[in-house]
Short mmCIF file of C-alpha atoms and ligand atoms in Angstrom, two decimals:
data_model
loop_
_atom_site.label_atom_id
_atom_site.label_comp_id
_atom_site.label_asym_id
_atom_site.label_seq_id
_atom_site.Cartn_x
_atom_site.Cartn_y
_atom_site.Cartn_z
CA MET A 284 43.57 -1.28 -1.48
CA ASP A 285 43.33 -4.07 -4.02
CA LYS A 286 44.27 -2.50 -7.36
CA LYS A 287 41.84 -4.75 -9.19
CA LYS A 288 39.06 -2.93 -7.39
CA GLN A 289 40.24 0.48 -8.61
CA ILE A 290 38.35 1.46 -11.70
CA VAL A 291 39.97 3.15 -14.69
CA MET A 292 38.10 4.83 -17.53
CA SER A 293 39.08 6.85 -20.58
CA GLY A 294 37.97 7.70 -24.09
CA ILE A 295 39.18 8.90 -27.49
CA ARG A 296 37.13 10.73 -30.11
CA PRO A 297 36.97 9.08 -33.55
CA THR A 298 37.74 12.28 -35.45
CA GLY A 299 40.75 11.04 -37.41
CA PHE A 300 43.87 8.90 -37.22
CA LEU A 301 45.40 8.47 -33.79
CA HIS A 302 48.72 10.25 -33.40
CA LEU A 303 51.79 10.20 -31.23
CA GLY A 304 50.10 12.46 -28.65
CA ASN A 305 47.18 10.08 -28.26
CA TYR A 306 49.64 7.22 -27.85
CA PHE A 307 51.97 8.73 -25.26
CA GLY A 308 49.32 10.82 -23.49
CA ALA A 309 46.69 8.11 -23.28
CA VAL A 310 46.93 4.70 -24.98
CA ARG A 311 50.35 3.76 -23.56
CA ASN A 312 48.85 4.22 -20.10
CA TYR A 313 45.78 2.14 -21.00
CA VAL A 314 48.03 -0.73 -21.98
CA ARG A 315 50.02 -0.52 -18.77
CA LEU A 316 46.92 -0.32 -16.61
CA GLN A 317 44.83 -3.06 -18.19
CA GLN A 318 46.30 -5.99 -16.29
CA GLU A 319 46.08 -4.66 -12.79
CA TYR A 320 42.99 -2.48 -12.79
CA SER A 321 39.43 -2.84 -13.84
CA CYS A 322 39.51 -0.85 -17.09
CA TYR A 323 36.86 0.68 -19.36
CA PHE A 324 38.06 2.33 -22.57
CA MET A 325 35.73 3.68 -25.18
CA VAL A 326 35.48 5.35 -28.55
CA ALA A 327 33.70 8.67 -27.90
CA ASP A 328 31.56 8.82 -31.04
CA LEU A 329 28.91 11.05 -29.42
CA HIS A 330 31.52 13.59 -28.40
CA SER A 331 32.83 13.70 -31.96
CA LEU A 332 29.39 14.86 -33.17
CA THR A 333 29.86 18.16 -31.31
CA THR A 334 32.44 19.21 -33.92
CA HIS A 335 32.00 16.67 -36.74
CA PRO A 336 28.25 16.52 -37.50
CA ASP A 337 28.88 14.91 -40.90
CA THR A 338 28.77 11.16 -40.20
CA ASN A 339 29.89 9.88 -43.61
CA GLU A 340 33.29 8.80 -42.36
CA LEU A 341 32.34 8.11 -38.76
CA LYS A 342 31.97 4.36 -39.07
CA GLU A 343 35.41 3.93 -40.64
CA HIS A 344 36.91 6.19 -37.99
CA VAL A 345 35.33 4.13 -35.20
CA TYR A 346 36.76 0.93 -36.68
CA ARG A 347 40.09 2.59 -37.11
CA VAL A 348 40.38 3.93 -33.56
CA LEU A 349 39.43 0.51 -32.26
CA SER A 350 42.02 -1.20 -34.50
CA GLU A 351 44.69 1.28 -33.51
CA ASN A 352 44.00 0.80 -29.81
CA ILE A 353 44.29 -2.96 -30.17
CA ALA A 354 47.40 -2.59 -32.35
CA CYS A 355 49.00 -0.55 -29.54
CA GLY A 356 48.53 -3.48 -27.18
CA LEU A 357 45.07 -3.09 -25.71
CA ASP A 358 43.54 -6.50 -25.06
CA PRO A 359 39.73 -6.66 -25.31
CA GLU A 360 39.79 -9.73 -23.05
CA GLN A 361 41.45 -7.75 -20.26
CA ALA A 362 39.89 -4.31 -20.62
CA VAL A 363 36.32 -3.48 -21.54
CA LEU A 364 36.55 -1.82 -24.95
CA TYR A 365 33.35 -0.25 -26.23
CA CYS A 366 31.74 2.47 -28.25
CA GLN A 367 30.01 5.30 -26.37
CA SER A 368 26.72 5.26 -28.32
CA HIS A 369 26.28 1.54 -27.57
CA VAL A 370 25.79 2.39 -23.91
CA PRO A 371 22.66 4.55 -23.77
CA GLU A 372 22.89 4.74 -19.98
CA THR A 373 25.60 7.33 -20.68
CA ALA A 374 22.96 9.69 -22.07
CA GLU A 375 20.67 9.17 -19.10
CA LEU A 376 23.38 10.01 -16.60
CA TYR A 377 24.43 12.98 -18.76
CA LEU A 378 20.89 14.35 -18.51
CA LEU A 379 20.85 14.07 -14.73
CA LEU A 380 24.30 15.67 -14.44
CA ASN A 381 23.28 18.59 -16.65
CA MET A 382 21.18 19.87 -13.79
CA LEU A 383 24.30 20.07 -11.63
CA ALA A 384 26.37 22.00 -14.18
CA TYR A 385 26.19 25.80 -14.38
CA VAL A 386 26.12 27.51 -17.76
CA GLY A 387 28.62 30.10 -16.48
CA GLU A 388 31.30 27.53 -15.69
CA LEU A 389 30.70 25.65 -18.95
CA GLU A 390 31.12 28.85 -20.95
CA LYS A 391 34.48 29.45 -19.27
CA THR A 392 35.93 26.07 -20.28
CA VAL A 393 39.08 26.54 -22.39
CA THR A 394 38.16 23.82 -24.90
CA PHE A 395 34.71 25.40 -25.37
CA LYS A 396 36.24 28.80 -26.03
CA ASP A 397 38.71 27.23 -28.50
CA LYS A 398 35.93 25.44 -30.36
CA VAL A 399 33.84 28.62 -30.52
CA ARG A 400 36.79 30.31 -32.17
CA GLN A 401 37.35 27.41 -34.59
CA HIS A 402 33.70 26.78 -35.52
CA PRO A 403 31.83 30.09 -35.09
CA ASP A 404 29.01 28.76 -37.29
CA ASN A 405 28.32 25.71 -35.11
CA ILE A 406 28.26 26.67 -31.45
CA ASN A 407 25.84 23.95 -30.40
CA ALA A 408 24.60 23.05 -26.92
CA GLY A 409 26.45 19.72 -27.09
CA LEU A 410 29.69 21.65 -27.31
CA LEU A 411 28.81 23.63 -24.21
CA THR A 412 27.92 20.53 -22.20
CA TYR A 413 30.84 18.46 -23.56
CA PRO A 414 32.48 18.23 -20.09
CA VAL A 415 29.19 17.01 -18.60
CA LEU A 416 29.01 14.14 -21.10
CA GLN A 417 32.65 13.34 -20.36
CA THR A 418 31.87 13.25 -16.64
CA ALA A 419 28.97 10.88 -17.35
CA ASP A 420 31.38 8.57 -19.24
CA ILE A 421 33.73 8.47 -16.29
CA ILE A 422 31.36 8.12 -13.38
CA LEU A 423 29.11 5.69 -15.22
CA HIS A 424 31.62 3.09 -14.03
CA ARG A 425 32.44 4.97 -10.83
CA ALA A 426 36.01 5.31 -12.10
CA ALA A 427 38.69 6.91 -9.93
CA LEU A 428 41.58 7.05 -12.42
CA VAL A 429 41.41 8.61 -15.86
CA PRO A 430 44.52 8.22 -18.05
CA VAL A 431 44.63 11.31 -20.30
CA GLY A 432 47.01 13.89 -21.72
CA LYS A 433 47.53 17.35 -20.30
CA ASP A 434 44.88 18.93 -22.52
CA GLN A 435 42.17 17.08 -20.55
CA GLU A 436 43.23 18.44 -17.15
CA GLN A 437 40.48 21.04 -16.99
CA HIS A 438 37.78 18.55 -18.01
CA LEU A 439 38.86 16.34 -15.11
CA GLU A 440 38.76 19.25 -12.72
CA MET A 441 35.20 19.95 -13.86
CA ALA A 442 34.31 16.27 -13.45
CA ARG A 443 35.48 16.48 -9.83
CA ASN A 444 33.31 19.54 -9.29
CA PHE A 445 30.22 17.83 -10.69
CA VAL A 446 30.93 14.75 -8.59
CA LYS A 447 31.37 16.83 -5.43
CA ARG A 448 28.04 18.53 -6.12
CA PHE A 449 26.29 15.22 -6.68
CA ASN A 450 27.78 13.68 -3.55
CA HIS A 451 26.95 16.75 -1.48
CA ARG A 452 23.36 16.92 -2.66
CA TYR A 453 22.37 13.28 -2.96
CA GLY A 454 24.86 11.38 -0.77
CA GLU A 455 28.39 10.05 -1.26
CA LEU A 456 28.27 7.82 -4.30
CA PHE A 457 31.13 8.67 -6.62
CA PRO A 458 34.91 8.81 -6.10
CA GLU A 459 36.48 12.05 -7.33
CA PRO A 460 38.18 11.08 -10.62
CA GLN A 461 41.84 11.97 -11.07
CA ALA A 462 43.71 12.54 -14.34
CA PHE A 463 46.46 9.97 -14.50
CA ASN A 464 49.81 9.39 -16.18
CA PHE A 465 52.13 6.63 -15.02
CA GLY A 466 54.26 8.08 -12.26
CA GLU A 467 54.78 11.32 -14.12
CA GLU A 468 53.14 14.63 -14.89
CA LEU A 469 50.44 14.70 -17.54
CA LEU A 470 51.98 14.76 -20.98
CA LYS A 471 51.67 17.16 -23.88
CA VAL A 472 53.31 15.83 -27.03
CA PRO A 473 54.35 18.91 -29.04
CA SER A 474 53.65 19.44 -32.72
CA LEU A 475 56.50 19.48 -35.24
CA ASP A 476 56.06 23.12 -36.22
CA GLY A 477 57.12 24.43 -32.83
CA THR A 478 53.70 25.67 -31.76
CA GLY A 479 51.00 23.86 -29.82
CA LYS A 480 50.40 20.14 -29.55
CA MET A 481 49.89 17.29 -31.98
CA SER A 482 46.24 17.06 -32.85
CA LYS A 483 43.94 14.74 -34.84
CA SER A 484 42.24 17.26 -37.03
CA GLU A 485 44.43 20.37 -37.08
CA ASN A 486 47.94 21.04 -38.45
CA GLN A 487 48.26 17.63 -40.13
CA TYR A 488 51.83 18.19 -41.35
CA ALA A 489 52.99 18.93 -37.82
CA THR A 490 51.41 15.78 -36.39
CA LEU A 491 52.78 12.25 -36.64
CA TYR A 492 49.94 9.76 -37.09
CA LEU A 493 50.14 6.10 -36.15
CA GLY A 494 48.93 5.43 -39.71
CA ASP A 495 51.63 7.49 -41.48
CA SER A 496 53.81 5.73 -44.08
CA ASP A 497 57.57 5.55 -43.51
CA GLU A 498 58.12 8.17 -46.23
CA MET A 499 55.56 10.50 -44.69
CA ILE A 500 57.12 10.20 -41.22
CA LYS A 501 60.53 11.02 -42.65
CA LYS A 502 59.18 13.94 -44.67
CA LYS A 503 57.38 15.47 -41.70
CA ILE A 504 60.37 15.16 -39.40
CA MET A 505 62.88 16.51 -41.94
CA ARG A 506 60.76 19.62 -42.44
CA ALA A 507 60.33 20.30 -38.71
CA LYS A 508 61.45 23.77 -37.76
CA THR A 509 65.13 24.19 -36.75
CA ASP A 510 67.73 26.95 -37.17
CA ALA A 511 71.48 27.34 -37.78
CA GLY A 512 72.23 25.74 -34.40
CA PRO A 513 73.61 27.15 -31.15
CA SER A 514 76.38 29.66 -31.75
CA ALA A 515 78.06 29.08 -28.37
CA PRO A 516 78.21 26.24 -25.82
CA ASN A 517 75.44 25.98 -23.20
CA THR A 518 72.96 28.18 -25.08
CA PRO A 519 69.36 27.69 -23.87
CA LYS A 520 67.24 25.76 -26.41
CA PRO A 521 64.48 27.56 -28.31
CA ASP A 522 61.02 25.96 -27.91
CA TYR A 523 61.00 24.19 -31.29
CA ILE A 524 64.33 22.52 -30.45
CA VAL A 525 63.08 21.52 -27.00
CA ASN A 526 60.18 19.85 -28.84
CA LEU A 527 62.52 17.84 -31.08
CA PHE A 528 64.43 16.61 -28.07
CA GLN A 529 61.17 15.74 -26.36
CA LEU A 530 60.10 13.63 -29.33
CA MET A 531 63.49 11.95 -29.36
CA GLN A 532 63.12 11.13 -25.70
CA LEU A 533 59.86 9.31 -26.46
CA VAL A 534 61.13 6.99 -29.17
CA SER A 535 64.94 6.90 -29.22
CA ALA A 536 67.39 5.00 -27.01
CA PRO A 537 68.67 6.98 -23.98
CA VAL A 538 72.23 6.79 -25.34
CA THR A 539 71.13 8.40 -28.63
CA LEU A 540 69.37 11.19 -26.78
CA ALA A 541 72.43 11.77 -24.56
CA GLN A 542 74.67 11.98 -27.60
CA PHE A 543 72.60 14.74 -29.22
CA GLU A 544 72.15 16.54 -25.88
CA SER A 545 75.89 16.75 -25.45
CA ALA A 546 76.38 17.81 -29.09
CA TYR A 547 73.88 20.61 -28.43
CA MET A 548 75.65 21.67 -25.26
CA ASP A 549 79.06 21.95 -26.93
CA ALA A 550 77.43 23.62 -29.96
CA SER A 551 78.55 20.94 -32.43
CA ILE A 552 75.06 19.59 -33.16
CA ARG A 553 73.89 19.16 -36.75
CA TYR A 554 70.12 19.24 -36.84
CA GLY A 555 70.05 17.34 -40.14
CA ASP A 556 71.70 14.39 -38.40
CA MET A 557 69.43 14.65 -35.40
CA LYS A 558 66.31 14.67 -37.57
CA SER A 559 67.54 11.72 -39.66
CA GLN A 560 68.12 9.72 -36.49
CA LEU A 561 64.74 10.77 -35.08
CA ALA A 562 63.06 9.69 -38.34
CA ILE A 563 64.71 6.25 -38.16
CA ASP A 564 63.65 5.74 -34.55
CA MET A 565 60.14 7.08 -35.18
CA ILE A 566 59.64 4.74 -38.14
CA ARG A 567 60.85 1.83 -36.02
CA PHE A 568 58.24 2.78 -33.43
CA ILE A 569 55.26 3.57 -35.68
CA ALA A 570 55.60 1.01 -38.53
CA PRO A 571 54.63 -2.13 -36.53
CA ILE A 572 51.59 -0.38 -35.00
CA ARG A 573 50.52 0.88 -38.44
CA GLU A 574 50.83 -2.56 -40.04
CA LYS A 575 48.99 -4.32 -37.24
CA ALA A 576 46.17 -1.74 -37.22
CA LEU A 577 45.84 -2.04 -40.99
CA SER A 578 45.34 -5.79 -40.85
CA LEU A 579 42.94 -5.56 -37.88
CA GLN A 580 40.89 -3.03 -39.75
CA GLN A 581 40.19 -5.54 -42.50
CA ASP A 582 38.63 -7.91 -39.97
CA LYS A 583 35.32 -6.14 -39.40
CA ASP A 584 33.74 -9.27 -37.88
CA ARG A 585 36.29 -9.31 -35.12
CA LEU A 586 35.95 -5.57 -34.46
CA GLN A 587 32.19 -5.93 -34.27
CA ARG A 588 32.55 -8.81 -31.83
CA VAL A 589 34.88 -6.74 -29.67
CA MET A 590 32.41 -3.84 -29.65
CA ARG A 591 29.42 -6.05 -28.90
CA GLN A 592 31.14 -7.83 -26.05
CA GLY A 593 32.46 -4.51 -24.69
CA ALA A 594 29.02 -2.89 -24.83
CA GLU A 595 27.52 -5.79 -22.91
CA LYS A 596 30.02 -5.51 -20.08
CA ALA A 597 29.89 -1.72 -20.03
CA ARG A 598 26.09 -1.75 -19.87
CA GLU A 599 26.14 -4.12 -16.89
CA SER A 600 28.36 -1.72 -15.00
CA ALA A 601 26.32 1.27 -16.21
CA ALA A 602 23.01 -0.24 -15.12
CA ARG A 603 24.39 -0.87 -11.62
CA THR A 604 25.54 2.72 -11.33
CA LEU A 605 22.29 4.17 -12.64
CA GLN A 606 20.30 2.17 -10.13
CA LEU A 607 22.46 3.60 -7.35
CA VAL A 608 22.06 7.09 -8.79
CA LYS A 609 18.29 6.80 -8.91
CA ASP A 610 18.16 5.39 -5.40
CA SER A 611 20.35 8.23 -4.11
CA MET A 612 18.22 10.84 -5.88
CA GLY A 613 14.95 9.29 -4.83
CA LEU A 614 13.90 8.61 -8.42
CA ASN A 615 12.56 5.21 -7.42
CA TYR A 616 8.79 5.27 -7.18
CA TYR A 617 8.05 1.57 -7.33
P1 TYM B 804 40.91 13.20 -27.65
O1 TYM B 804 40.21 12.29 -28.58
O2 TYM B 804 41.16 14.60 -28.10
O3 TYM B 804 42.31 12.59 -27.26
C1 TYM B 804 42.42 11.27 -26.76
C2 TYM B 804 43.51 11.22 -25.71
O4 TYM B 804 44.77 11.64 -26.24
C3 TYM B 804 45.32 12.67 -25.43
N1 TYM B 804 46.06 13.61 -26.27
C4 TYM B 804 47.33 14.00 -26.05
N2 TYM B 804 48.19 13.70 -25.07
C5 TYM B 804 49.42 14.25 -25.12
N3 TYM B 804 49.83 15.08 -26.11
C6 TYM B 804 49.01 15.41 -27.13
N4 TYM B 804 49.43 16.18 -28.13
C7 TYM B 804 47.68 14.88 -27.12
N5 TYM B 804 46.60 14.99 -27.95
C8 TYM B 804 45.62 14.21 -27.41
C9 TYM B 804 44.13 13.34 -24.78
O5 TYM B 804 44.50 14.01 -23.59
C10 TYM B 804 43.23 12.16 -24.51
O6 TYM B 804 43.60 11.49 -23.32
N6 TYM B 804 37.42 14.55 -24.35
C11 TYM B 804 38.34 13.48 -24.73
C12 TYM B 804 37.64 12.16 -25.00
C13 TYM B 804 36.80 11.63 -23.89
C14 TYM B 804 37.25 11.17 -22.63
C15 TYM B 804 36.07 10.71 -21.94
C16 TYM B 804 38.50 11.10 -22.01
C17 TYM B 804 35.45 11.45 -23.94
N7 TYM B 804 35.01 10.90 -22.76
C18 TYM B 804 36.16 10.19 -20.65
C19 TYM B 804 38.57 10.58 -20.70
C20 TYM B 804 37.40 10.15 -20.05
C21 TYM B 804 39.06 13.90 -25.98
O7 TYM B 804 38.60 14.70 -26.73
O8 TYM B 804 40.19 13.20 -26.23
#
């Protein structure tokens, strides 16, 4: 099948600075996919309202996510880059899909249960139907591939269930969307404190942001959890050390990684040296993205143009899909 015909879609919530997890789990894949596939990438501002109802900083965050995506190599001339709320067809499809989603399955979603724990005072209906809105985003363009990190696996599974239900009830219209990572398993970039994953709005000292200064990157890496080192050769690595090696694998040269792997195996490793090297390599990776994003963010005119042009293209595709949806459902009375 002609790759150009395969449709790719993904989104990122504007709830803070993008971090290393967003980059390696998602954006790096966007950049690789944009030339050969028909790509739609968006800033999920509506999704962010489920947990961040205060909109004072939203606009800046939207500009920032957009700038950071472009700074990472996304080309608005190749991929359609837009903001979710600029495409109201999303909300229409979301409404129709809500009737195909069962409250029981939504309540069992891991991210919903996490959010209930984190925000017991704001368990809103939008939070419950979050995966339905995400499905609407994806199938609005009839996308088949969805580049995301491992944390989105369950949302994609739910999207496939909603799609199967739609196709079964109203006729085959949508491909079943698959979570995607280039030739590998879905990625989970670990946090620096040895527990969980890097995240935009939690554990900020354990997360490396694409906007972090060189000093901040160094500080965060140097205080990452380690121990006295292996006491004998070939000792299995504790989780927090596995994480450090995983981060090194993402940004350091293979020869550097191999050198520290073998130092670990013969129990001669010095974690101070490893962290210093990781900090150098991380700064080399993050600094150019940070600087580029910073300068793009000053150019609001350009960002607005990108969003406007993206919304136009996304709405064309959305209108086509909605017409097909309404025809399939028989919601076409004249
Ligand atoms: P969000 O904003 O939490 O994250 C954006 C992308 O970054 C990935 N990611 C990670 N990957 C690896 N390791 C990590 N530590 C890590 N942290 C985040 C996420 O998997 C995601 O790909 N619900 C989505 C946004 C969304 C969406 C969509 C995604 C809205 N509509 C349609 C795909 C398709 C979310 O909250 O992502």
